[in-house]
PDB file of C-alpha atoms in Angstrom:
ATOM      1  CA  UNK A 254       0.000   0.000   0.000  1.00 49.00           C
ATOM      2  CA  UNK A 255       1.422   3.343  -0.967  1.00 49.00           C
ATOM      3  CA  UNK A 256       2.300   6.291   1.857  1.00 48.00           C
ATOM      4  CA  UNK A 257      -0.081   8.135   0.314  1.00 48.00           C
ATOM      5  CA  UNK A 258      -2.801   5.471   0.843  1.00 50.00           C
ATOM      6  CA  UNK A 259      -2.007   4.884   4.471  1.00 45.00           C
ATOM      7  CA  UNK A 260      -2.804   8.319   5.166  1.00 45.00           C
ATOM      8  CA  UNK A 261      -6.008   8.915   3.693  1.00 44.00           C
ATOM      9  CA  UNK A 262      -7.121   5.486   5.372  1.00 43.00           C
ATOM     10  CA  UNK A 263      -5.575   6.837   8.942  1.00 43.00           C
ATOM     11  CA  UNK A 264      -7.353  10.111   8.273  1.00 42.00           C
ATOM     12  CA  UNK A 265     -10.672   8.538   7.459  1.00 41.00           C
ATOM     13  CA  UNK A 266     -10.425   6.351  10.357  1.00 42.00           C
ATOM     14  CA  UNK A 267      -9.888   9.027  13.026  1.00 42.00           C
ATOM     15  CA  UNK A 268     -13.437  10.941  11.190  1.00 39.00           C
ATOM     16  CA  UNK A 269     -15.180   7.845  11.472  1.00 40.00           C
ATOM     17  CA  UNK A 270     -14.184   7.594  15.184  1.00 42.00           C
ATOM     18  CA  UNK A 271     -14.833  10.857  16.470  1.00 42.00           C
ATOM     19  CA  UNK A 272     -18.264  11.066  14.321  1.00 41.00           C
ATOM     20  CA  UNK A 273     -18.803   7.879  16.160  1.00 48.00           C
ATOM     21  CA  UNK A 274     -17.933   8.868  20.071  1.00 77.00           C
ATOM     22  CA  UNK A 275     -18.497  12.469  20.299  1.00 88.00           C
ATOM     23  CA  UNK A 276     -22.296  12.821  19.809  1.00 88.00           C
ATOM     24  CA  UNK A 277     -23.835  16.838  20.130  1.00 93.00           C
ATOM     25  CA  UNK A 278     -25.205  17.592  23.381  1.00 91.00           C
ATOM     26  CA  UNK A 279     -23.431  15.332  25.529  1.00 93.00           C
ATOM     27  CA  UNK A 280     -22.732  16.922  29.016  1.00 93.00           C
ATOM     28  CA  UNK A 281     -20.129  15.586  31.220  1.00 94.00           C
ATOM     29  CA  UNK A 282     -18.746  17.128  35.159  1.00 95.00           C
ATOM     30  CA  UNK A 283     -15.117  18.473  35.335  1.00 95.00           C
ATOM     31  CA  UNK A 284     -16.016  19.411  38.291  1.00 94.00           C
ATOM     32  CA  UNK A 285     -19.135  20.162  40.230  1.00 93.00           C
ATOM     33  CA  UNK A 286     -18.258  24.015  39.300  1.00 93.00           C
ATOM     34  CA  UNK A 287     -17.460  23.330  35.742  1.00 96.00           C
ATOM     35  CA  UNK A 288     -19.647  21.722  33.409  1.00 96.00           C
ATOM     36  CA  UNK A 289     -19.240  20.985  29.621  1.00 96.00           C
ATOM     37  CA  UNK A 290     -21.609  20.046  26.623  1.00 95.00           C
ATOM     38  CA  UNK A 291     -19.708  18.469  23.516  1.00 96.00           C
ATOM     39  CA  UNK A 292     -19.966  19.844  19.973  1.00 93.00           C
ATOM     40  CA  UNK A 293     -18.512  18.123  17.499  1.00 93.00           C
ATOM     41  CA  UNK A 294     -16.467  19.548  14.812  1.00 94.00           C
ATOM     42  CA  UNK A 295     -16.498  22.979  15.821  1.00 93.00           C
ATOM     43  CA  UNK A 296     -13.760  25.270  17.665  1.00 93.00           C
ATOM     44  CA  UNK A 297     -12.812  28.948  18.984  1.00 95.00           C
ATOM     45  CA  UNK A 298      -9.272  30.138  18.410  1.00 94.00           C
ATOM     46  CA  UNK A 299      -7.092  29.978  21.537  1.00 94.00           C
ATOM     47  CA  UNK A 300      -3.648  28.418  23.018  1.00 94.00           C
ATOM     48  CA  UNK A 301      -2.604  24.897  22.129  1.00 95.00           C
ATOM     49  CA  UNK A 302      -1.261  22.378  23.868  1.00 96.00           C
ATOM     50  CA  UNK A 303       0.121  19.304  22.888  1.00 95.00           C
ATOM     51  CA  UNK A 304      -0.154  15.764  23.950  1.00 95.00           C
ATOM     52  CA  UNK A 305      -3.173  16.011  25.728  1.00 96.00           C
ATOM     53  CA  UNK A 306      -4.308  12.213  26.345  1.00 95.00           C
ATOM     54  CA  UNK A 307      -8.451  12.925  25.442  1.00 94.00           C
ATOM     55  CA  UNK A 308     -11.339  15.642  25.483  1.00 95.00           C
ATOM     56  CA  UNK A 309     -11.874  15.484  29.322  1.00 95.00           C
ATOM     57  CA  UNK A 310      -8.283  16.249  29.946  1.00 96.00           C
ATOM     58  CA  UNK A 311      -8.810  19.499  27.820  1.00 97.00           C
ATOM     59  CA  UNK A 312     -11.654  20.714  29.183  1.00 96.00           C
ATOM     60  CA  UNK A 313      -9.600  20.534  32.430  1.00 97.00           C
ATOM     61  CA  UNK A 314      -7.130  22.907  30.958  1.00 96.00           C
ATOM     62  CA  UNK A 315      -9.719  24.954  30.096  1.00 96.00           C
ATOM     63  CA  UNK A 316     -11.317  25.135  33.468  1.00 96.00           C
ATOM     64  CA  UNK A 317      -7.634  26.147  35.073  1.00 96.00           C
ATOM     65  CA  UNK A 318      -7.058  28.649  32.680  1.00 95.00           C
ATOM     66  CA  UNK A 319     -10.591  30.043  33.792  1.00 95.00           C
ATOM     67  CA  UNK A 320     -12.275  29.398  30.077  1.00 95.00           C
ATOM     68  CA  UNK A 321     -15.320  28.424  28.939  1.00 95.00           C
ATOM     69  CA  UNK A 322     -14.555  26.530  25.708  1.00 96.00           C
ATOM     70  CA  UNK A 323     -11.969  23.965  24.593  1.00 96.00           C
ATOM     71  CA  UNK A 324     -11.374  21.803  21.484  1.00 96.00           C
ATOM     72  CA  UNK A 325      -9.751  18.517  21.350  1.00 96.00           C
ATOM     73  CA  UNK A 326      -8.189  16.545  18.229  1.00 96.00           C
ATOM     74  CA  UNK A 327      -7.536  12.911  18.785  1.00 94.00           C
ATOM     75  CA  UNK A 328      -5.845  12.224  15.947  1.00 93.00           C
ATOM     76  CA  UNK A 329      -3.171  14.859  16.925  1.00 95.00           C
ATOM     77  CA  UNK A 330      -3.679  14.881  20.636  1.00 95.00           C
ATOM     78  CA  UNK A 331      -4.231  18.686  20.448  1.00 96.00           C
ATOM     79  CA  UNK A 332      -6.059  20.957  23.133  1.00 97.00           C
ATOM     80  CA  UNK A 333      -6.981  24.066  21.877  1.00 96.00           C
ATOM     81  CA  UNK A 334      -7.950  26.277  24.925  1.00 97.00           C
ATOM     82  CA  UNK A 335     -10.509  28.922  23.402  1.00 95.00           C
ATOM     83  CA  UNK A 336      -9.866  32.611  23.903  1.00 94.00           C
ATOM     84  CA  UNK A 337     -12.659  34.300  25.381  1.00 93.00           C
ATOM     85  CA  UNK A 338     -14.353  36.447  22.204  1.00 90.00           C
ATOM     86  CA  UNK A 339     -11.990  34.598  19.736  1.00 90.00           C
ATOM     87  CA  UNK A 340     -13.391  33.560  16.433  1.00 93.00           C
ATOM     88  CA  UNK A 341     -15.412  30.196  16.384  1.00 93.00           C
ATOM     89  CA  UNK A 342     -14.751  28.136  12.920  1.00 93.00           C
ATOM     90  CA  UNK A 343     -16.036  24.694  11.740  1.00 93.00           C
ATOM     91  CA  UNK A 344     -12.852  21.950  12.363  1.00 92.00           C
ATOM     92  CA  UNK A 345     -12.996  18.677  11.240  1.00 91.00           C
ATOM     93  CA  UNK A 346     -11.776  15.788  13.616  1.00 90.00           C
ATOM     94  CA  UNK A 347     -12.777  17.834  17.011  1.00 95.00           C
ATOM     95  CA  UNK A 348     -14.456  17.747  20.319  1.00 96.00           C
ATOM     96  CA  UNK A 349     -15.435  21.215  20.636  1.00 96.00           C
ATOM     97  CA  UNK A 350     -16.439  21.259  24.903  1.00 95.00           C
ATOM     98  CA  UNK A 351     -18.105  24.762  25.815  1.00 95.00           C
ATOM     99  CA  UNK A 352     -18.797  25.557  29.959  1.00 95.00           C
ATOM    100  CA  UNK A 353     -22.443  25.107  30.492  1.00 94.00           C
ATOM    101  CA  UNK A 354     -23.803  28.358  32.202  1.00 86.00           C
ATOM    102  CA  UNK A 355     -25.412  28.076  35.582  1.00 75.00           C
ATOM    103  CA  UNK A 356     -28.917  29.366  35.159  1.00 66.00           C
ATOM    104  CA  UNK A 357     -29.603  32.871  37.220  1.00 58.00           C
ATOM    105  CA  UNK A 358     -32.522  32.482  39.799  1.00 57.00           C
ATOM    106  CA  UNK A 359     -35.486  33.336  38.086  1.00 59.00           C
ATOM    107  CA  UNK A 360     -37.360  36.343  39.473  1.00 66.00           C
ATOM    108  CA  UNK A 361     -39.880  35.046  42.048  1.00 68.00           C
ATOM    109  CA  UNK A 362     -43.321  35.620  40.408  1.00 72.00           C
ATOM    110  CA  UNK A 363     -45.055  36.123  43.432  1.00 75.00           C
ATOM    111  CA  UNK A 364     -42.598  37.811  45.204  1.00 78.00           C
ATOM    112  CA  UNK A 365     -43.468  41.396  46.986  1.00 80.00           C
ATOM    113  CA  UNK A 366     -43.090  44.450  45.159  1.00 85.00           C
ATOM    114  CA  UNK A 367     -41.667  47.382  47.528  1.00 86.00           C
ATOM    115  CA  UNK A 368     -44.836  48.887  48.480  1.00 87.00           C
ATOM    116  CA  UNK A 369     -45.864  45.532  49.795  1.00 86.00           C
ATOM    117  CA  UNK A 370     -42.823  44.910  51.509  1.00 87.00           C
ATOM    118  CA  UNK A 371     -43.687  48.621  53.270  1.00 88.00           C
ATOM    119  CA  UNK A 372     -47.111  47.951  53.828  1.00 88.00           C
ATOM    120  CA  UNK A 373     -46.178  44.417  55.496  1.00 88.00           C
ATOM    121  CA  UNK A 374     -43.614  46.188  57.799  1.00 90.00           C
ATOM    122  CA  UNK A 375     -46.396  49.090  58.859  1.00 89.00           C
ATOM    123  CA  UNK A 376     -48.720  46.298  59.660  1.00 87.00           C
ATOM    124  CA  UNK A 377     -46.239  44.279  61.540  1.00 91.00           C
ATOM    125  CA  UNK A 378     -45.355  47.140  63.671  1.00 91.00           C
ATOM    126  CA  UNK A 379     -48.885  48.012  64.387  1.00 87.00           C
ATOM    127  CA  UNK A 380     -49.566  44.467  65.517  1.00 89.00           C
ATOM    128  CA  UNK A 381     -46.613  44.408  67.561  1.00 91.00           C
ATOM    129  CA  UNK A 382     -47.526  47.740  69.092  1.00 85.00           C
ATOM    130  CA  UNK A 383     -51.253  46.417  69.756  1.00 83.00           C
ATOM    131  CA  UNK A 384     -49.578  43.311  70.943  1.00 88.00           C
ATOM    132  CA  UNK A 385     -47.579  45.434  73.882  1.00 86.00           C
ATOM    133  CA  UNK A 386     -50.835  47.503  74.582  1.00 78.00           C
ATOM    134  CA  UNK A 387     -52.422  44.275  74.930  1.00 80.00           C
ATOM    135  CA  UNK A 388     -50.142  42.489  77.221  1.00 83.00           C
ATOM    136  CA  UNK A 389     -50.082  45.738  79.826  1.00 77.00           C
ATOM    137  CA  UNK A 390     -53.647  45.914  79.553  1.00 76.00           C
ATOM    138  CA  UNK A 391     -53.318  41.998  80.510  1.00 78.00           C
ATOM    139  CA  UNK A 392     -50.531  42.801  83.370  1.00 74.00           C
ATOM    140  CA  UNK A 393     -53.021  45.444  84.423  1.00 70.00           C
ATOM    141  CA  UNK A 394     -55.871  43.435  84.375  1.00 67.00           C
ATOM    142  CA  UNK A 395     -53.911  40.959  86.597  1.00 70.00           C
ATOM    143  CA  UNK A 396     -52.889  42.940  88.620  1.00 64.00           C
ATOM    144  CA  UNK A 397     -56.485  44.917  90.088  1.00 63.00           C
ATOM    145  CA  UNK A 398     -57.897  40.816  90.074  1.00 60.00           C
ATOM    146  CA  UNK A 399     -54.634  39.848  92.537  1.00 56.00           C
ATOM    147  CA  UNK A 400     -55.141  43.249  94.639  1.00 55.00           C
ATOM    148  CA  UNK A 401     -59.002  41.964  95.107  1.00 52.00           C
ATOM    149  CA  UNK A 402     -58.518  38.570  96.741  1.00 54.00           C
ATOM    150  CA  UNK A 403     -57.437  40.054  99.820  1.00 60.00           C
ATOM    151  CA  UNK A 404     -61.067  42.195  99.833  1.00 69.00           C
ATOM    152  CA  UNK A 405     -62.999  39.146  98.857  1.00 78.00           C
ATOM    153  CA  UNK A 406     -61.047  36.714 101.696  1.00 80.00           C
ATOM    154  CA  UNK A 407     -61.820  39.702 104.151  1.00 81.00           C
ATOM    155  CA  UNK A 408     -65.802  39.964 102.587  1.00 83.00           C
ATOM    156  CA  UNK A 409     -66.156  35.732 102.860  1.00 85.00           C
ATOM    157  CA  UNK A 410     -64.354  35.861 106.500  1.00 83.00           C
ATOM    158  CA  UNK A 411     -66.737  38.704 107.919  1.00 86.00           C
ATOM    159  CA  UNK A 412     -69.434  36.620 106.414  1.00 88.00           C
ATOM    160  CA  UNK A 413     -68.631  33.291 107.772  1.00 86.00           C
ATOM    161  CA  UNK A 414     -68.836  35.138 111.391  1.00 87.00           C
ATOM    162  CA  UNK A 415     -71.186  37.375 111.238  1.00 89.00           C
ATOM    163  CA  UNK A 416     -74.414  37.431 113.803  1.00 91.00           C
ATOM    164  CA  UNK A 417     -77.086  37.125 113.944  1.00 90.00           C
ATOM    165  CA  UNK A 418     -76.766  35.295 110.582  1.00 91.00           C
ATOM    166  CA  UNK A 419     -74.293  32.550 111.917  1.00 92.00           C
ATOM    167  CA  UNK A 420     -75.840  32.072 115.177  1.00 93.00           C
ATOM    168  CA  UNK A 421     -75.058  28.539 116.139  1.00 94.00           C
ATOM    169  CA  UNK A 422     -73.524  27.553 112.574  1.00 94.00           C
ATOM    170  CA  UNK A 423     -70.127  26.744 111.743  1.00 95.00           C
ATOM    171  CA  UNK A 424     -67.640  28.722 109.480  1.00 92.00           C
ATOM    172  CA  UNK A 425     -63.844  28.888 108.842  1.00 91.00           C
ATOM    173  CA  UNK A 426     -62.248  31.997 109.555  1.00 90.00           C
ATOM    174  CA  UNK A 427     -58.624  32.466 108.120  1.00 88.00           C
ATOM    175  CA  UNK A 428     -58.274  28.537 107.823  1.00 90.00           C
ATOM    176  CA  UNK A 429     -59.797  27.513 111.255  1.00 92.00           C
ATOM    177  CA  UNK A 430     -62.976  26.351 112.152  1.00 94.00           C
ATOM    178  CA  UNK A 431     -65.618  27.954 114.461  1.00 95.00           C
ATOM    179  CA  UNK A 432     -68.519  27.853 115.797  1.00 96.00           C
ATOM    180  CA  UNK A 433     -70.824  31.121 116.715  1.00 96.00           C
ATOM    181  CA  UNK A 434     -73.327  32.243 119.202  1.00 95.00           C
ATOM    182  CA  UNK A 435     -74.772  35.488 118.591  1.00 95.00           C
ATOM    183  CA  UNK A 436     -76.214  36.852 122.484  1.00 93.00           C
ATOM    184  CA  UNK A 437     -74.984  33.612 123.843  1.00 95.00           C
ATOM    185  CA  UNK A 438     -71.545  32.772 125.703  1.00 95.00           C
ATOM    186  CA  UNK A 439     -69.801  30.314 128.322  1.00 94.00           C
ATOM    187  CA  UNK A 440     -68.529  32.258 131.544  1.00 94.00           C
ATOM    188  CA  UNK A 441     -66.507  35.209 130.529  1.00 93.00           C
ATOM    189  CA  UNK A 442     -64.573  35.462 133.614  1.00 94.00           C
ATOM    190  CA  UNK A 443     -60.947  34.680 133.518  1.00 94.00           C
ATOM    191  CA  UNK A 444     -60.245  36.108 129.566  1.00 95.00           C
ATOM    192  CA  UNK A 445     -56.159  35.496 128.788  1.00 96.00           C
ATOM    193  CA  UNK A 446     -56.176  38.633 126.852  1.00 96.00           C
ATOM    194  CA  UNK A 447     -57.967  41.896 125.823  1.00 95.00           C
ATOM    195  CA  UNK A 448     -58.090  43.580 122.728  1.00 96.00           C
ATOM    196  CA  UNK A 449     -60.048  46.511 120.787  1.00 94.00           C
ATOM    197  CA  UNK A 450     -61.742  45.762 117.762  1.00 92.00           C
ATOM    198  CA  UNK A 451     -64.695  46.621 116.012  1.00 89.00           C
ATOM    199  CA  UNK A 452     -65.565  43.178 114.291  1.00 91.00           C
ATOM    200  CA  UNK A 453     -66.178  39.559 115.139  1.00 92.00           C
ATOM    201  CA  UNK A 454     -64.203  38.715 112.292  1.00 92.00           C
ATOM    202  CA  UNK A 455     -61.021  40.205 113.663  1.00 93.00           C
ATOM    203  CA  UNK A 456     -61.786  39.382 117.212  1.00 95.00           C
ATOM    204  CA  UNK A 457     -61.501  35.955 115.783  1.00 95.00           C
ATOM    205  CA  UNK A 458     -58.733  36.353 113.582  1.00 94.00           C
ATOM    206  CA  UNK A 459     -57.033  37.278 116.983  1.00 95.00           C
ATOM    207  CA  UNK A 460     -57.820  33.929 118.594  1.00 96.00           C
ATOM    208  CA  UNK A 461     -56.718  31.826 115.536  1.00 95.00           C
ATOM    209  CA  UNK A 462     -53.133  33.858 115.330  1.00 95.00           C
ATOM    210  CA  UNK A 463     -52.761  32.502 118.876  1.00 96.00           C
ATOM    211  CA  UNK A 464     -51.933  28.594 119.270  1.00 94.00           C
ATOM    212  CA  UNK A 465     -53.501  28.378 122.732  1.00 96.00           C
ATOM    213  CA  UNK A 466     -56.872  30.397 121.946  1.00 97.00           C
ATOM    214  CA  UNK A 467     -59.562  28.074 122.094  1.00 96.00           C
ATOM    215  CA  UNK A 468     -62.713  30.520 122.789  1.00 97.00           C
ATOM    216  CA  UNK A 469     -63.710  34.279 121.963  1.00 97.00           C
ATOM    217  CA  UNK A 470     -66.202  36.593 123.678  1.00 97.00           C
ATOM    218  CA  UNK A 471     -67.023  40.213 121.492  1.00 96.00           C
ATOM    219  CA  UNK A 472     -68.633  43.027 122.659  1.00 93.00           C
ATOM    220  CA  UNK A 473     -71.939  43.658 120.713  1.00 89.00           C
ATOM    221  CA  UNK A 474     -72.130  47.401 121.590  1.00 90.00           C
ATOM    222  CA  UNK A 475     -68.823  47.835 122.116  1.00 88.00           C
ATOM    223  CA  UNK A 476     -65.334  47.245 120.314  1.00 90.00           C
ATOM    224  CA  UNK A 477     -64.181  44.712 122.944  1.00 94.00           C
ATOM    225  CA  UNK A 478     -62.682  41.727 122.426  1.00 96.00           C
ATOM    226  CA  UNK A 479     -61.353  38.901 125.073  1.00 96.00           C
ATOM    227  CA  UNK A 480     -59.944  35.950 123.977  1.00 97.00           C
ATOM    228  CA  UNK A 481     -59.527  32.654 126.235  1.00 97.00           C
ATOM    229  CA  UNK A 482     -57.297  29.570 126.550  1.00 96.00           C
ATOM    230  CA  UNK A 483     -59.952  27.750 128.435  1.00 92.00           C
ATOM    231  CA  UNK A 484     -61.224  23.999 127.191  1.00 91.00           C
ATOM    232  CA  UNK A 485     -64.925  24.026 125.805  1.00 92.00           C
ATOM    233  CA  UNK A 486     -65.810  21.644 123.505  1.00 93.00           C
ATOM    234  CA  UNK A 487     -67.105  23.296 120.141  1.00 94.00           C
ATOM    235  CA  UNK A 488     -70.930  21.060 120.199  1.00 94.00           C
ATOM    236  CA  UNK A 489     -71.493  22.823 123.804  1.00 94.00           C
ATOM    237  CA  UNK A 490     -74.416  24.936 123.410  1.00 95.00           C
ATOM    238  CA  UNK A 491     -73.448  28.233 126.255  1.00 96.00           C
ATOM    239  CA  UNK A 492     -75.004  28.199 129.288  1.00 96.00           C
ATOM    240  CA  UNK A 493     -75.319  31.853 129.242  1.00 95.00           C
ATOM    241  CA  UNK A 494     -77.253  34.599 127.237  1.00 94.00           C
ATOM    242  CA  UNK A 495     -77.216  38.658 126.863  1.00 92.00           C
ATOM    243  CA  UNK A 496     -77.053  41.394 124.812  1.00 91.00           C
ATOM    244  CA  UNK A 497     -74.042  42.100 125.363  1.00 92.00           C
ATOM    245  CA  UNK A 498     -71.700  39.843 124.062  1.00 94.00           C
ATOM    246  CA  UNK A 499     -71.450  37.469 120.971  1.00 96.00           C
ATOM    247  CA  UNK A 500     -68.929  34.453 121.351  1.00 96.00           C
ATOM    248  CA  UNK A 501     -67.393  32.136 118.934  1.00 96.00           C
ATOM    249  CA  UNK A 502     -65.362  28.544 119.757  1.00 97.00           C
ATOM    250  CA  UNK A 503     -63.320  27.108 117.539  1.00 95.00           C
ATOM    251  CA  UNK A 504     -62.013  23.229 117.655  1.00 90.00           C
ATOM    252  CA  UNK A 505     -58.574  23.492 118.676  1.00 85.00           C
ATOM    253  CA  UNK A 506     -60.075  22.462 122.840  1.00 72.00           C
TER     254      UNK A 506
END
């Protein structure tokens, strides 16, 4: 076979295998940053470099040299990295690899225009405003219900011993139980202590802040109050009666 012959048999052997491996389209990964699609037959003017082993090992060049196309010639093991606006031209034999551009975010649709963005912040700090108003109206609110249980323990204590209304009934003043006579009373001779006050309630609340009062005697016309250590058992009806005095006896005897 001539020289000549061999040649044009090489050369139509290297067409017929890059026609048959490099196929338009194709994408392959460099590197997650750096993409390529293969053309075929195509290339942009640029630097060449020899011995370059295949079209992946190109586009690598390419990618170092910070370029977004490369074309590769197997049958001289050429790399031709493109120059960036250099002229494109039809070449026979070649992978032509071009960068494959990341796609820019595409403009949210729904997305809020600037008014809207305003409006949304206005609105957000007018609910946050309410929100504050609401919470000290809350803390306020709170607060007047917290400074009323002490008036409405004083209101249920004055009613658990008042007379005539509890006369002979039983009722729990400041946590302890009693039992109260209105006009009626055990002998009030020999009284521990003596205090002033103007209610039965706190003539009781006297006796049930000491551990050893058992029994209290208050005056009905006057603001006295005596308070006894003496043992009467709280189911004893007193013995005595008058006008004068209202008792109560609590279970501690």
């Amino acid at each position: 076979m001539k020289s000549s012959d061999a040649c044009l048999l090489a050369a139509l052997l290297s067409v017929s295998q890059v026609q048959a491996t490099c196929t338009p389209g194709t994408r392959e990964t460099i590197s997650p940053d750096y993409i390529v699609e293969y053309q075929c037959n195509w290339l942009r003017i640029g630097k060449s470099h020899t011995g370059i082993n295949s079209p992946t090992e190109c586009a690598a060049l390419a990618r170092d040299a910070g370029a977004t196309a490369s074309a590769y010639h197997p049958p001289t093991k050429k790399c031709v990295v493109g120059r960036e606006g250099g002229t494109e031209k039809a070449n026979a034999d070649t992978y032509y690899m071009v960068k494959v551009q990341e796609d820019e975010d595409e403009e949210d649709p729904f997305a809020m225009t600037c008014e809207e963005k305003e409006a949304c912040l206005e609105r957000e700090t007018v609910l946050k405003a309410e929100l504050a108003s609401s919470k000290d109206q809350l803390a306020a609110s709170q607060a007047e219900c917290d400074s009323s249980r002490p008036d409405s323990a004083l209101l249920k204590d004055i009613l658990q011993s008042n007379c005539p209304s509890q006369h002979t009934k039983y009722g729990m003043v400041a946590g302890t139980r009693y039992r109260f006579w209105c006009g009626r009373f055990h002998e009030p001779a020999g009284q521990r202590e003596s205090h002033s006050t103007a209610t039965m309630e706190a003539c009781v609340k006297l006796c049930t802040s000491k551990p050893w009062c058992t029994m209290v005697l208050h005056g009905i016309f006057r603001e006295s109050c005596q308070l006894y250590d003496r043992k009467v058992k709280i189911e004893a009806t007193p013995p005595q009666s008058s006008v004068l005095w209202n008792s109560a006896v609590n279970d501690r005897a």
